[in-house]
């Protein structure tokens, strides 16, 4: 079995920088550190409100990742341009990431907390998915586990889904993860049967990642940021990324 790609989300580095102004902590240095530690990708989630990653950050990291690791840009395809934010499609056209992950978040959300409803949004998403794919990007849709129309992601042109793992992580932290874990596993099987690749992300950490990969070995990529940066405050960024690498390597061996 191939190893799951670890994509490190650097949003929280930008949050710390923006809270003080100036250029520290430096995104370039953070990206170089996690790449040297063995991650397979970098993820960012630019938003119109620019509360963390900014358009210039996206351009810098796209150049840094090129021919080294995958670059994944997350964002709401329906959000309009605002100020320096040109909109997700123009930003992707400028930077040409390997993957774009479409997420239905809004300004009022502190973080992504639900997936797309493809019964409601599928028709509206389809031309946008095709536009991103025409730029050479792999397109992934953020989806809730056991979403009723999950398979429609393939019909509208997406290549992958990203399972929203927030409920699983919450249940795991409270010692009762069985039902949530099974929901993720069922969804991974359904997606694979529909010809979709499977990614996963949200609140994954060093404690819960291994169980998820054992239950859903179809997962091709995990995107981890908030917990990883928090754990790095104590152990260091390079050591923390290496800790995650040991988990994904062990899952591949199993």
GROMACS .gro file of C-alpha atoms in nm:
model
  254
    1UNK     CA    1   0.000   0.000   0.000
    2UNK     CA    2   0.130   0.346  -0.087
    3UNK     CA    3   0.207   0.589   0.191
    4UNK     CA    4  -0.044   0.860   0.273
    5UNK     CA    5   0.088   1.205   0.182
    6UNK     CA    6   0.127   1.443   0.475
    7UNK     CA    7   0.040   1.797   0.366
    8UNK     CA    8   0.121   2.060   0.628
    9UNK     CA    9  -0.122   2.350   0.653
   10UNK     CA   10   0.067   2.672   0.730
   11UNK     CA   11  -0.233   2.895   0.807
   12UNK     CA   12  -0.148   2.922   1.176
   13UNK     CA   13   0.202   3.052   1.101
   14UNK     CA   14   0.035   3.336   0.911
   15UNK     CA   15  -0.209   3.394   1.200
   16UNK     CA   16   0.082   3.448   1.439
   17UNK     CA   17   0.255   3.682   1.195
   18UNK     CA   18  -0.059   3.885   1.129
   19UNK     CA   19  -0.137   3.921   1.500
   20UNK     CA   20   0.176   4.131   1.547
   21UNK     CA   21   0.239   4.270   1.199
   22UNK     CA   22   0.572   4.249   1.024
   23UNK     CA   23   0.719   3.931   0.880
   24UNK     CA   24   0.773   3.700   1.178
   25UNK     CA   25   0.724   3.411   1.203
   26UNK     CA   26   0.839   3.372   0.845
   27UNK     CA   27   0.633   3.150   0.615
   28UNK     CA   28   0.926   3.078   0.386
   29UNK     CA   29   1.135   2.945   0.675
   30UNK     CA   30   0.841   2.742   0.808
   31UNK     CA   31   0.782   2.586   0.467
   32UNK     CA   32   1.149   2.500   0.423
   33UNK     CA   33   1.152   2.342   0.769
   34UNK     CA   34   0.852   2.115   0.712
   35UNK     CA   35   0.978   2.013   0.367
   36UNK     CA   36   1.318   1.925   0.511
   37UNK     CA   37   1.141   1.719   0.779
   38UNK     CA   38   0.975   1.506   0.513
   39UNK     CA   39   0.626   1.636   0.443
   40UNK     CA   40   0.489   1.564   0.099
   41UNK     CA   41   0.292   1.881   0.054
   42UNK     CA   42   0.203   2.230   0.172
   43UNK     CA   43  -0.158   2.344   0.218
   44UNK     CA   44  -0.289   2.700   0.251
   45UNK     CA   45  -0.642   2.838   0.275
   46UNK     CA   46  -0.660   3.199   0.155
   47UNK     CA   47  -0.982   3.375   0.250
   48UNK     CA   48  -1.129   3.705   0.131
   49UNK     CA   49  -1.091   3.848   0.483
   50UNK     CA   50  -0.717   3.760   0.476
   51UNK     CA   51  -0.721   3.667   0.843
   52UNK     CA   52  -0.421   3.439   0.786
   53UNK     CA   53  -0.279   3.344   0.443
   54UNK     CA   54  -0.264   3.635   0.199
   55UNK     CA   55  -0.248   3.626  -0.182
   56UNK     CA   56   0.123   3.717  -0.181
   57UNK     CA   57   0.185   3.424   0.057
   58UNK     CA   58   0.015   3.192  -0.190
   59UNK     CA   59   0.239   3.315  -0.472
   60UNK     CA   60   0.554   3.280  -0.260
   61UNK     CA   61   0.471   2.927  -0.147
   62UNK     CA   62   0.369   2.815  -0.494
   63UNK     CA   63   0.715   2.909  -0.620
   64UNK     CA   64   0.886   2.746  -0.321
   65UNK     CA   65   0.697   2.416  -0.362
   66UNK     CA   66   0.741   2.386  -0.738
   67UNK     CA   67   0.919   2.062  -0.835
   68UNK     CA   68   0.969   1.975  -0.466
   69UNK     CA   69   0.639   1.893  -0.293
   70UNK     CA   70   0.272   1.924  -0.381
   71UNK     CA   71   0.095   2.253  -0.327
   72UNK     CA   72  -0.270   2.248  -0.225
   73UNK     CA   73  -0.485   2.562  -0.216
   74UNK     CA   74  -0.812   2.544  -0.023
   75UNK     CA   75  -1.088   2.796  -0.061
   76UNK     CA   76  -1.450   2.884  -0.122
   77UNK     CA   77  -1.509   2.898  -0.499
   78UNK     CA   78  -1.821   3.109  -0.450
   79UNK     CA   79  -1.650   3.387  -0.251
   80UNK     CA   80  -1.608   3.705  -0.456
   81UNK     CA   81  -1.292   3.909  -0.496
   82UNK     CA   82  -1.227   4.160  -0.219
   83UNK     CA   83  -0.941   4.406  -0.185
   84UNK     CA   84  -0.614   4.228  -0.266
   85UNK     CA   85  -0.791   3.891  -0.279
   86UNK     CA   86  -0.864   3.825  -0.647
   87UNK     CA   87  -1.099   3.531  -0.597
   88UNK     CA   88  -1.005   3.166  -0.578
   89UNK     CA   89  -1.009   3.086  -0.949
   90UNK     CA   90  -0.784   3.380  -1.053
   91UNK     CA   91  -0.543   3.300  -0.766
   92UNK     CA   92  -0.524   2.935  -0.873
   93UNK     CA   93  -0.475   3.044  -1.234
   94UNK     CA   94  -0.177   3.255  -1.124
   95UNK     CA   95  -0.013   2.984  -0.910
   96UNK     CA   96  -0.117   2.649  -1.067
   97UNK     CA   97  -0.114   2.424  -0.759
   98UNK     CA   98  -0.125   2.048  -0.802
   99UNK     CA   99  -0.451   2.042  -0.606
  100UNK     CA  100  -0.732   2.278  -0.524
  101UNK     CA  101  -0.969   2.184  -0.241
  102UNK     CA  102  -1.307   2.353  -0.258
  103UNK     CA  103  -1.457   2.433   0.083
  104UNK     CA  104  -1.793   2.598   0.166
  105UNK     CA  105  -1.668   2.835   0.436
  106UNK     CA  106  -1.775   3.192   0.499
  107UNK     CA  107  -1.643   3.494   0.685
  108UNK     CA  108  -1.853   3.410   0.990
  109UNK     CA  109  -1.681   3.073   1.039
  110UNK     CA  110  -1.364   3.060   1.246
  111UNK     CA  111  -1.274   2.744   1.055
  112UNK     CA  112  -1.432   2.505   0.809
  113UNK     CA  113  -1.700   2.314   0.996
  114UNK     CA  114  -1.906   2.132   0.732
  115UNK     CA  115  -1.883   1.993   0.383
  116UNK     CA  116  -2.074   2.064   0.064
  117UNK     CA  117  -2.433   1.958   0.016
  118UNK     CA  118  -2.404   1.828  -0.341
  119UNK     CA  119  -2.779   1.783  -0.374
  120UNK     CA  120  -2.808   2.159  -0.329
  121UNK     CA  121  -2.473   2.288  -0.459
  122UNK     CA  122  -2.372   2.033  -0.722
  123UNK     CA  123  -2.514   2.212  -1.024
  124UNK     CA  124  -2.357   2.542  -0.920
  125UNK     CA  125  -2.023   2.376  -0.846
  126UNK     CA  126  -1.993   2.183  -1.172
  127UNK     CA  127  -1.870   2.466  -1.402
  128UNK     CA  128  -1.625   2.582  -1.135
  129UNK     CA  129  -1.486   2.232  -1.086
  130UNK     CA  130  -1.435   2.208  -1.462
  131UNK     CA  131  -1.264   2.549  -1.469
  132UNK     CA  132  -1.014   2.446  -1.200
  133UNK     CA  133  -0.954   2.112  -1.374
  134UNK     CA  134  -0.888   2.296  -1.701
  135UNK     CA  135  -0.597   2.468  -1.526
  136UNK     CA  136  -0.438   2.128  -1.465
  137UNK     CA  137  -0.537   2.101  -1.099
  138UNK     CA  138  -0.665   1.795  -0.919
  139UNK     CA  139  -0.997   1.907  -0.769
  140UNK     CA  140  -1.109   1.786  -0.426
  141UNK     CA  141  -1.440   1.867  -0.257
  142UNK     CA  142  -1.471   1.902   0.121
  143UNK     CA  143  -1.741   1.656   0.232
  144UNK     CA  144  -1.904   1.539   0.553
  145UNK     CA  145  -1.873   1.168   0.632
  146UNK     CA  146  -2.183   0.979   0.517
  147UNK     CA  147  -2.295   1.271   0.300
  148UNK     CA  148  -2.598   1.144   0.108
  149UNK     CA  149  -2.480   1.258  -0.238
  150UNK     CA  150  -2.108   1.200  -0.187
  151UNK     CA  151  -2.079   1.003  -0.513
  152UNK     CA  152  -2.202   1.302  -0.712
  153UNK     CA  153  -1.858   1.459  -0.664
  154UNK     CA  154  -1.735   1.234  -0.945
  155UNK     CA  155  -2.029   1.325  -1.168
  156UNK     CA  156  -1.952   1.697  -1.150
  157UNK     CA  157  -1.585   1.643  -1.233
  158UNK     CA  158  -1.399   1.627  -0.900
  159UNK     CA  159  -1.107   1.386  -0.870
  160UNK     CA  160  -1.110   1.351  -0.492
  161UNK     CA  161  -1.307   1.432  -0.181
  162UNK     CA  162  -1.164   1.550   0.150
  163UNK     CA  163  -1.343   1.398   0.446
  164UNK     CA  164  -1.422   1.645   0.722
  165UNK     CA  165  -1.271   1.470   1.025
  166UNK     CA  166  -1.372   1.721   1.292
  167UNK     CA  167  -1.648   1.498   1.438
  168UNK     CA  168  -1.413   1.200   1.444
  169UNK     CA  169  -1.140   1.397   1.622
  170UNK     CA  170  -1.389   1.529   1.879
  171UNK     CA  171  -1.520   1.178   1.946
  172UNK     CA  172  -1.168   1.038   1.969
  173UNK     CA  173  -1.073   1.298   2.228
  174UNK     CA  174  -1.371   1.187   2.438
  175UNK     CA  175  -1.288   0.816   2.409
  176UNK     CA  176  -1.588   0.721   2.196
  177UNK     CA  177  -1.469   0.730   1.835
  178UNK     CA  178  -1.612   0.403   1.701
  179UNK     CA  179  -1.921   0.542   1.524
  180UNK     CA  180  -1.739   0.843   1.378
  181UNK     CA  181  -1.449   0.625   1.268
  182UNK     CA  182  -1.687   0.385   1.093
  183UNK     CA  183  -1.854   0.677   0.917
  184UNK     CA  184  -1.517   0.786   0.779
  185UNK     CA  185  -1.437   0.430   0.672
  186UNK     CA  186  -1.774   0.389   0.496
  187UNK     CA  187  -1.730   0.719   0.316
  188UNK     CA  188  -1.380   0.625   0.201
  189UNK     CA  189  -1.514   0.299   0.057
  190UNK     CA  190  -1.804   0.477  -0.115
  191UNK     CA  191  -1.572   0.737  -0.266
  192UNK     CA  192  -1.330   0.473  -0.391
  193UNK     CA  193  -1.616   0.275  -0.546
  194UNK     CA  194  -1.723   0.593  -0.728
  195UNK     CA  195  -1.374   0.637  -0.871
  196UNK     CA  196  -1.275   0.918  -0.634
  197UNK     CA  197  -0.954   0.955  -0.439
  198UNK     CA  198  -0.986   1.026  -0.067
  199UNK     CA  199  -0.819   1.296   0.140
  200UNK     CA  200  -0.892   1.381   0.503
  201UNK     CA  201  -0.848   1.679   0.728
  202UNK     CA  202  -0.959   1.883   1.026
  203UNK     CA  203  -0.846   1.843   1.388
  204UNK     CA  204  -0.625   1.545   1.308
  205UNK     CA  205  -0.332   1.511   1.547
  206UNK     CA  206  -0.061   1.275   1.665
  207UNK     CA  207  -0.306   1.086   1.886
  208UNK     CA  208  -0.590   1.021   1.643
  209UNK     CA  209  -0.425   0.999   1.300
  210UNK     CA  210  -0.305   0.640   1.325
  211UNK     CA  211  -0.650   0.500   1.408
  212UNK     CA  212  -0.802   0.684   1.112
  213UNK     CA  213  -0.546   0.550   0.865
  214UNK     CA  214  -0.597   0.196   0.990
  215UNK     CA  215  -0.975   0.222   0.951
  216UNK     CA  216  -0.963   0.398   0.613
  217UNK     CA  217  -0.646   0.285   0.431
  218UNK     CA  218  -0.781   0.443   0.111
  219UNK     CA  219  -0.683   0.788   0.238
  220UNK     CA  220  -0.427   0.929  -0.003
  221UNK     CA  221  -0.354   1.256   0.178
  222UNK     CA  222  -0.406   1.419   0.515
  223UNK     CA  223  -0.391   1.794   0.561
  224UNK     CA  224  -0.291   1.893   0.914
  225UNK     CA  225  -0.223   2.240   1.048
  226UNK     CA  226  -0.382   2.361   1.371
  227UNK     CA  227  -0.284   2.063   1.588
  228UNK     CA  228   0.055   2.023   1.423
  229UNK     CA  229   0.155   2.384   1.487
  230UNK     CA  230   0.024   2.358   1.844
  231UNK     CA  231   0.226   2.041   1.908
  232UNK     CA  232   0.531   2.206   1.752
  233UNK     CA  233   0.525   2.474   2.024
  234UNK     CA  234   0.645   2.204   2.264
  235UNK     CA  235   0.845   1.964   2.049
  236UNK     CA  236   0.967   2.186   1.766
  237UNK     CA  237   0.841   2.205   1.409
  238UNK     CA  238   1.084   1.963   1.250
  239UNK     CA  239   1.042   1.698   1.523
  240UNK     CA  240   0.663   1.724   1.506
  241UNK     CA  241   0.652   1.674   1.129
  242UNK     CA  242   0.883   1.373   1.168
  243UNK     CA  243   0.640   1.235   1.426
  244UNK     CA  244   0.355   1.254   1.177
  245UNK     CA  245   0.574   1.095   0.912
  246UNK     CA  246   0.636   0.798   1.139
  247UNK     CA  247   0.259   0.748   1.170
  248UNK     CA  248   0.191   0.757   0.795
  249UNK     CA  249   0.491   0.533   0.728
  250UNK     CA  250   0.368   0.280   0.985
  251UNK     CA  251   0.021   0.282   0.830
  252UNK     CA  252   0.169   0.208   0.487
  253UNK     CA  253   0.369  -0.085   0.627
  254UNK     CA  254   0.062  -0.228   0.799
   0.00000   0.00000   0.00000
